[in-house]
CSV table of C-alpha atoms in Angstrom, one decimal:
chain,number,residue,atom,x,y,z
A,429,MET,CA,0.0,-0.1,-0.1
A,430,LEU,CA,1.4,3.4,-0.8
A,431,ASP,CA,0.0,6.6,1.1
A,432,ILE,CA,-0.6,9.4,-1.5
A,433,THR,CA,-2.7,11.8,0.6
A,434,ASP,CA,0.2,14.6,0.9
A,435,ARG,CA,0.4,14.3,-3.0
A,436,LYS,CA,-3.3,14.5,-3.3
A,437,LEU,CA,-3.7,17.5,-1.0
A,438,GLU,CA,-0.5,19.3,-3.0
A,439,GLU,CA,-2.8,18.9,-6.2
A,440,LEU,CA,-5.8,20.3,-4.6
A,441,ARG,CA,-4.1,23.1,-3.4
A,442,LYS,CA,-2.3,23.8,-6.7
A,443,ASP,CA,-5.7,23.5,-8.4
A,444,ASP,CA,-7.2,25.8,-5.7
A,445,PHE,CA,-4.3,28.4,-6.8
A,446,ILE,CA,-4.8,28.3,-10.3
A,447,SER,CA,-8.8,28.9,-10.0
A,448,ILE,CA,-8.3,31.9,-7.3
A,449,VAL,CA,-5.5,33.4,-9.6
A,450,SER,CA,-7.3,33.1,-12.8
A,451,HIS,CA,-10.6,34.8,-11.2
A,452,GLU,CA,-8.4,37.5,-9.8
A,453,LEU,CA,-7.1,38.0,-13.4
A,454,LYS,CA,-10.2,38.2,-15.4
A,455,THR,CA,-11.3,41.5,-14.1
A,456,PRO,CA,-8.3,43.5,-14.9
A,457,LEU,CA,-8.0,42.0,-18.4
A,458,THR,CA,-11.6,42.7,-19.2
A,459,THR,CA,-11.2,46.3,-18.3
A,460,LEU,CA,-7.9,46.5,-20.5
A,461,SER,CA,-9.9,44.5,-23.3
A,462,THR,CA,-12.5,47.4,-23.1
A,463,MET,CA,-10.3,50.2,-23.3
A,464,ILE,CA,-8.0,48.6,-26.1
A,465,GLN,CA,-11.6,48.4,-28.1
A,466,LEU,CA,-12.3,51.8,-27.4
A,467,LEU,CA,-8.9,53.0,-28.8
A,468,LYS,CA,-9.6,50.7,-31.6
A,469,LEU,CA,-12.5,52.7,-32.9
A,470,LYS,CA,-11.0,56.0,-31.9
A,471,PHE,CA,-8.0,55.7,-34.3
A,472,GLU,CA,-9.5,53.3,-36.8
A,473,ASN,CA,-9.8,55.9,-39.4
A,474,ASP,CA,-6.3,57.8,-38.2
A,475,THR,CA,-3.8,58.6,-40.9
A,476,GLU,CA,-1.2,57.6,-38.8
A,477,ALA,CA,-1.3,53.7,-39.9
A,478,LEU,CA,1.0,52.5,-37.4
A,479,ILE,CA,-1.4,53.2,-34.2
A,480,PRO,CA,-4.4,51.0,-35.5
A,481,GLY,CA,-1.8,48.3,-36.2
A,482,GLU,CA,-0.2,48.4,-32.9
A,483,ILE,CA,-3.5,48.2,-31.4
A,484,ASP,CA,-4.6,45.0,-33.4
A,485,LYS,CA,-1.7,43.7,-32.0
A,486,ALA,CA,-2.2,44.6,-28.4
A,487,TYR,CA,-5.7,43.2,-28.8
A,488,ARG,CA,-4.7,39.9,-30.1
A,489,GLN,CA,-2.6,39.3,-27.0
A,490,ILE,CA,-5.4,40.1,-24.8
A,491,LYS,CA,-7.2,37.5,-26.7
A,492,LYS,CA,-4.7,34.9,-25.9
A,493,MET,CA,-4.5,35.7,-22.5
A,494,ASN,CA,-8.1,35.2,-22.0
A,495,VAL,CA,-8.0,32.2,-23.7
A,496,LEU,CA,-5.2,31.0,-21.5
A,497,ILE,CA,-7.0,32.2,-18.0
A,498,ASN,CA,-10.3,30.2,-19.5
A,499,SER,CA,-8.3,27.4,-19.7
A,500,PHE,CA,-7.0,27.1,-16.3
A,501,LEU,CA,-10.6,28.0,-15.1
A,502,ASP,CA,-11.4,25.0,-17.0
A,503,ILE,CA,-9.0,22.9,-15.5
A,504,ALA,CA,-10.5,23.8,-12.1
A,505,ARG,CA,-14.1,23.0,-13.1
A,506,PHE,CA,-13.2,19.6,-14.4
A,507,GLN,CA,-11.4,18.6,-11.7
A,508,SER,CA,-14.0,19.8,-9.4
A,509,GLY,CA,-17.0,18.1,-11.4
A,510,LYS,CA,-18.5,21.5,-12.1
A,511,MET,CA,-18.1,21.8,-15.8
A,512,ASP,CA,-21.3,22.7,-17.2
A,513,MET,CA,-22.4,21.3,-20.7
A,514,ASN,CA,-24.8,23.3,-22.9
A,515,CYS,CA,-25.5,20.5,-25.5
A,516,ASP,CA,-27.9,21.2,-28.6
A,517,HIS,CA,-28.1,20.1,-32.1
A,518,PHE,CA,-25.8,21.7,-34.7
A,519,TYR,CA,-24.1,20.7,-38.0
A,520,ILE,CA,-20.3,19.8,-37.8
A,521,SER,CA,-19.7,21.5,-41.0
A,522,GLU,CA,-20.7,24.8,-40.0
A,523,LEU,CA,-18.9,24.6,-36.7
A,524,VAL,CA,-15.9,23.4,-39.1
A,525,LYS,CA,-16.0,26.4,-41.4
A,526,GLU,CA,-16.5,28.9,-38.5
A,527,MET,CA,-13.3,27.8,-36.6
A,528,VAL,CA,-11.2,27.5,-39.9
A,529,ASP,CA,-12.2,31.2,-40.7
A,530,GLN,CA,-11.2,32.0,-37.4
A,531,VAL,CA,-7.9,30.7,-37.5
A,532,VAL,CA,-7.2,32.0,-41.0
A,533,PHE,CA,-7.7,35.5,-40.0
A,534,THR,CA,-5.4,35.0,-36.6
A,535,ALA,CA,-2.6,33.3,-38.7
A,536,ASN,CA,-2.7,36.1,-41.2
A,537,GLY,CA,-2.4,34.2,-44.1
A,538,THR,CA,1.0,32.1,-43.1
A,539,HIS,CA,-0.6,28.6,-43.8
A,540,SER,CA,-3.2,27.0,-46.4
A,541,ILE,CA,-6.0,25.4,-44.4
A,542,ASP,CA,-8.2,23.4,-46.8
A,543,ILE,CA,-11.6,21.6,-46.1
A,544,THR,CA,-11.2,18.8,-48.7
A,545,LEU,CA,-14.5,17.1,-47.2
A,546,CYS,CA,-17.0,17.9,-44.8
A,547,GLU,CA,-20.1,16.4,-45.0
A,548,ASP,CA,-23.7,18.0,-43.4
A,549,ILE,CA,-23.9,15.6,-40.1
A,550,LEU,CA,-26.0,16.6,-37.2
A,551,VAL,CA,-24.4,16.1,-33.6
A,552,TYR,CA,-25.8,16.8,-30.4
A,553,ALA,CA,-23.1,18.1,-28.3
A,554,ASP,CA,-21.9,21.3,-26.6
A,555,ARG,CA,-20.8,23.6,-29.5
A,556,GLU,CA,-18.8,26.2,-27.8
A,557,LYS,CA,-16.7,23.4,-26.1
A,558,ILE,CA,-16.4,21.6,-29.5
A,559,GLY,CA,-15.3,24.8,-31.0
A,560,SER,CA,-12.5,25.2,-28.6
A,561,VAL,CA,-11.2,21.6,-29.3
A,562,LEU,CA,-11.0,22.4,-33.1
A,563,LEU,CA,-9.4,26.1,-32.4
A,564,ASN,CA,-7.1,24.4,-30.3
A,565,ILE,CA,-5.8,21.7,-32.7
A,566,LEU,CA,-6.0,24.0,-35.8
A,567,SER,CA,-4.0,26.6,-33.8
A,568,ASN,CA,-1.5,24.1,-32.9
A,569,ALA,CA,-1.3,23.0,-36.6
A,570,THR,CA,-0.2,26.4,-37.5
A,571,LYS,CA,2.0,27.1,-34.4
A,572,PHE,CA,3.8,23.5,-35.0
A,573,SER,CA,4.3,23.8,-38.7
A,574,THR,CA,6.5,25.9,-41.1
A,575,GLN,CA,4.9,28.9,-43.0
A,576,GLY,CA,3.4,28.3,-46.3
A,577,SER,CA,2.6,24.3,-45.3
A,578,SER,CA,-0.9,22.9,-45.9
A,579,ILE,CA,-3.6,21.7,-43.1
A,580,GLU,CA,-5.9,19.2,-44.4
A,581,ILE,CA,-9.4,18.9,-42.8
A,582,ARG,CA,-12.0,16.3,-43.3
A,583,CYS,CA,-15.1,15.2,-41.6
A,584,TYR,CA,-17.3,12.4,-42.6
A,585,LYS,CA,-19.7,9.9,-40.9
A,586,GLU,CA,-18.7,6.5,-40.0
A,587,GLY,CA,-21.3,4.0,-38.8
A,588,ASP,CA,-23.1,6.2,-35.7
A,589,GLU,CA,-20.3,8.5,-35.4
A,590,VAL,CA,-19.0,11.7,-37.1
A,591,LYS,CA,-15.1,11.4,-37.6
A,592,ILE,CA,-13.0,15.1,-38.2
A,593,SER,CA,-9.4,14.8,-39.2
A,594,ILE,CA,-7.1,17.5,-39.2
A,595,ARG,CA,-3.7,16.7,-41.1
A,596,ASP,CA,-0.5,19.2,-41.1
A,597,GLU,CA,2.6,19.0,-42.5
A,598,GLY,CA,4.5,20.4,-39.0
A,599,TYR,CA,7.3,19.0,-37.2
A,600,GLY,CA,5.7,15.6,-36.2
A,601,ILE,CA,5.8,14.4,-32.7
A,602,SER,CA,8.1,11.5,-31.2
A,603,PRO,CA,6.3,8.0,-30.2
A,604,ALA,CA,7.3,8.9,-26.7
A,605,ASP,CA,6.0,12.3,-26.7
A,606,GLN,CA,2.4,11.0,-28.1
A,607,GLU,CA,2.0,8.6,-25.2
A,608,ARG,CA,1.9,11.6,-22.9
A,609,LEU,CA,0.6,14.4,-25.0
A,610,PHE,CA,-2.8,14.6,-23.3
A,611,GLU,CA,-1.4,14.8,-20.0
A,612,LYS,CA,-2.1,17.8,-17.9
A,613,PHE,CA,1.0,20.3,-18.1
A,614,TYR,CA,2.6,18.1,-20.3
A,615,ARG,CA,4.9,19.9,-23.3
A,616,VAL,CA,7.0,18.5,-26.0
A,617,ARG,CA,10.5,19.6,-25.8
A,618,ASN,CA,12.6,19.7,-28.8
A,619,LYS,CA,14.4,22.1,-31.0
A,620,PHE,CA,11.3,23.2,-32.6
A,621,THR,CA,9.4,24.1,-29.6
A,622,THR,CA,12.1,26.1,-27.5
A,623,ASN,CA,10.5,29.3,-28.8
A,624,THR,CA,6.8,28.3,-28.3
A,625,SER,CA,4.9,29.5,-25.5
A,626,GLY,CA,2.2,27.5,-23.7
A,627,PHE,CA,1.5,25.4,-20.5
A,628,GLY,CA,0.4,21.9,-21.5
A,629,ILE,CA,-3.1,22.3,-20.9
A,630,GLY,CA,-4.8,22.9,-24.1
A,631,LEU,CA,-4.7,19.0,-25.3
A,632,TYR,CA,-5.2,18.2,-21.8
A,633,LEU,CA,-8.4,19.9,-22.1
A,634,CYS,CA,-9.6,18.6,-25.5
A,635,ARG,CA,-9.5,15.3,-24.0
A,636,GLN,CA,-11.6,15.9,-21.3
A,637,VAL,CA,-14.1,17.8,-23.5
A,638,MET,CA,-14.1,14.7,-25.9
A,639,ASP,CA,-14.5,12.3,-22.9
A,640,ASP,CA,-17.5,14.3,-21.5
A,641,HIS,CA,-19.2,13.9,-25.0
A,642,ASN,CA,-18.5,10.1,-25.2
A,643,GLY,CA,-15.9,10.9,-27.9
A,644,ARG,CA,-12.6,10.1,-28.5
A,645,ILE,CA,-9.2,12.4,-29.6
A,646,GLN,CA,-6.3,10.3,-31.1
A,647,VAL,CA,-3.0,11.5,-32.7
A,648,GLU,CA,-0.6,9.7,-35.5
A,649,SER,CA,2.7,11.2,-36.2
A,650,ILE,CA,5.9,10.8,-37.9
A,651,GLU,CA,8.7,13.0,-37.1
A,652,GLY,CA,9.5,15.5,-39.8
A,653,GLU,CA,6.4,14.5,-41.6
A,654,GLY,CA,3.6,16.2,-39.8
A,655,SER,CA,0.5,15.1,-37.3
A,656,THR,CA,-3.0,13.6,-37.8
A,657,PHE,CA,-5.6,14.3,-35.2
A,658,LEU,CA,-8.9,12.6,-35.0
A,659,LEU,CA,-11.9,13.4,-33.5
A,660,THR,CA,-14.6,11.1,-33.0
A,661,LEU,CA,-18.0,12.0,-32.0
A,662,PRO,CA,-21.5,10.3,-32.0
A,663,THR,CA,-23.9,11.6,-34.2
A,664,ALA,CA,-27.2,12.8,-33.3
A,665,THR,CA,-29.9,10.3,-33.2
A,666,ILE,CA,-32.9,10.2,-35.5
A,667,SER,CA,-35.7,10.7,-33.3
A,668,THR,CA,-33.7,13.9,-32.0
A,669,ILE,CA,-33.3,15.6,-35.4
A,670,SER,CA,-35.1,18.5,-35.8
A,671,PRO,CA,-36.0,19.9,-39.4
A,672,ARG,CA,-33.3,22.2,-40.7
A,673,SER,CA,-33.9,25.9,-41.3
A,674,ASN,CA,-33.4,27.5,-44.4
């Protein structure tokens, strides 16, 4: 027998600390975000081209901080079992296109993102949380691949499941790293990631979200040749499908 009481208490203290700090950071960051947006409105027609551009850069950094803080809060909620699920019916193709548009905008044309296949498949899930999973994987695909490389997305039905495949031409992930990729706070460390920021919580949260939806997240990768992430979700049952509005 092994007494792990002290270790569990330490984990609980760490989760409480993360939750408290994240909550405290939300208020000043919200205020700062509002101020930046007001500045953007004031200077968007300014003839000095430098000012609007710098304001946009500041706003993008604030959005990154918001994503990070929300991720820490999500970890605390998962640990306490208080993560709310707001499930509804939606077509996966619409969500994929929406997330691709968002990544294309933030990536500023550094990568080619192609939806080679995306069937109109209805699912019953938390749209916002599945969107965050897609956004995380797409963002990683741009972050860990060279500029100008391609990212290919396919979504299709297989039995009573929908599968979403995201393939990049990035640096790839070693077999040892693949085994631990979805662990909390685990980060791949190699010559390609030395200048990349992150706390190793994104893919951990992705796995938690997929587990909560009775789905799966898997990765296949070859170092130097890229990676393919595969998301699997149950499709909506026929009895719950409502007519689609035009």
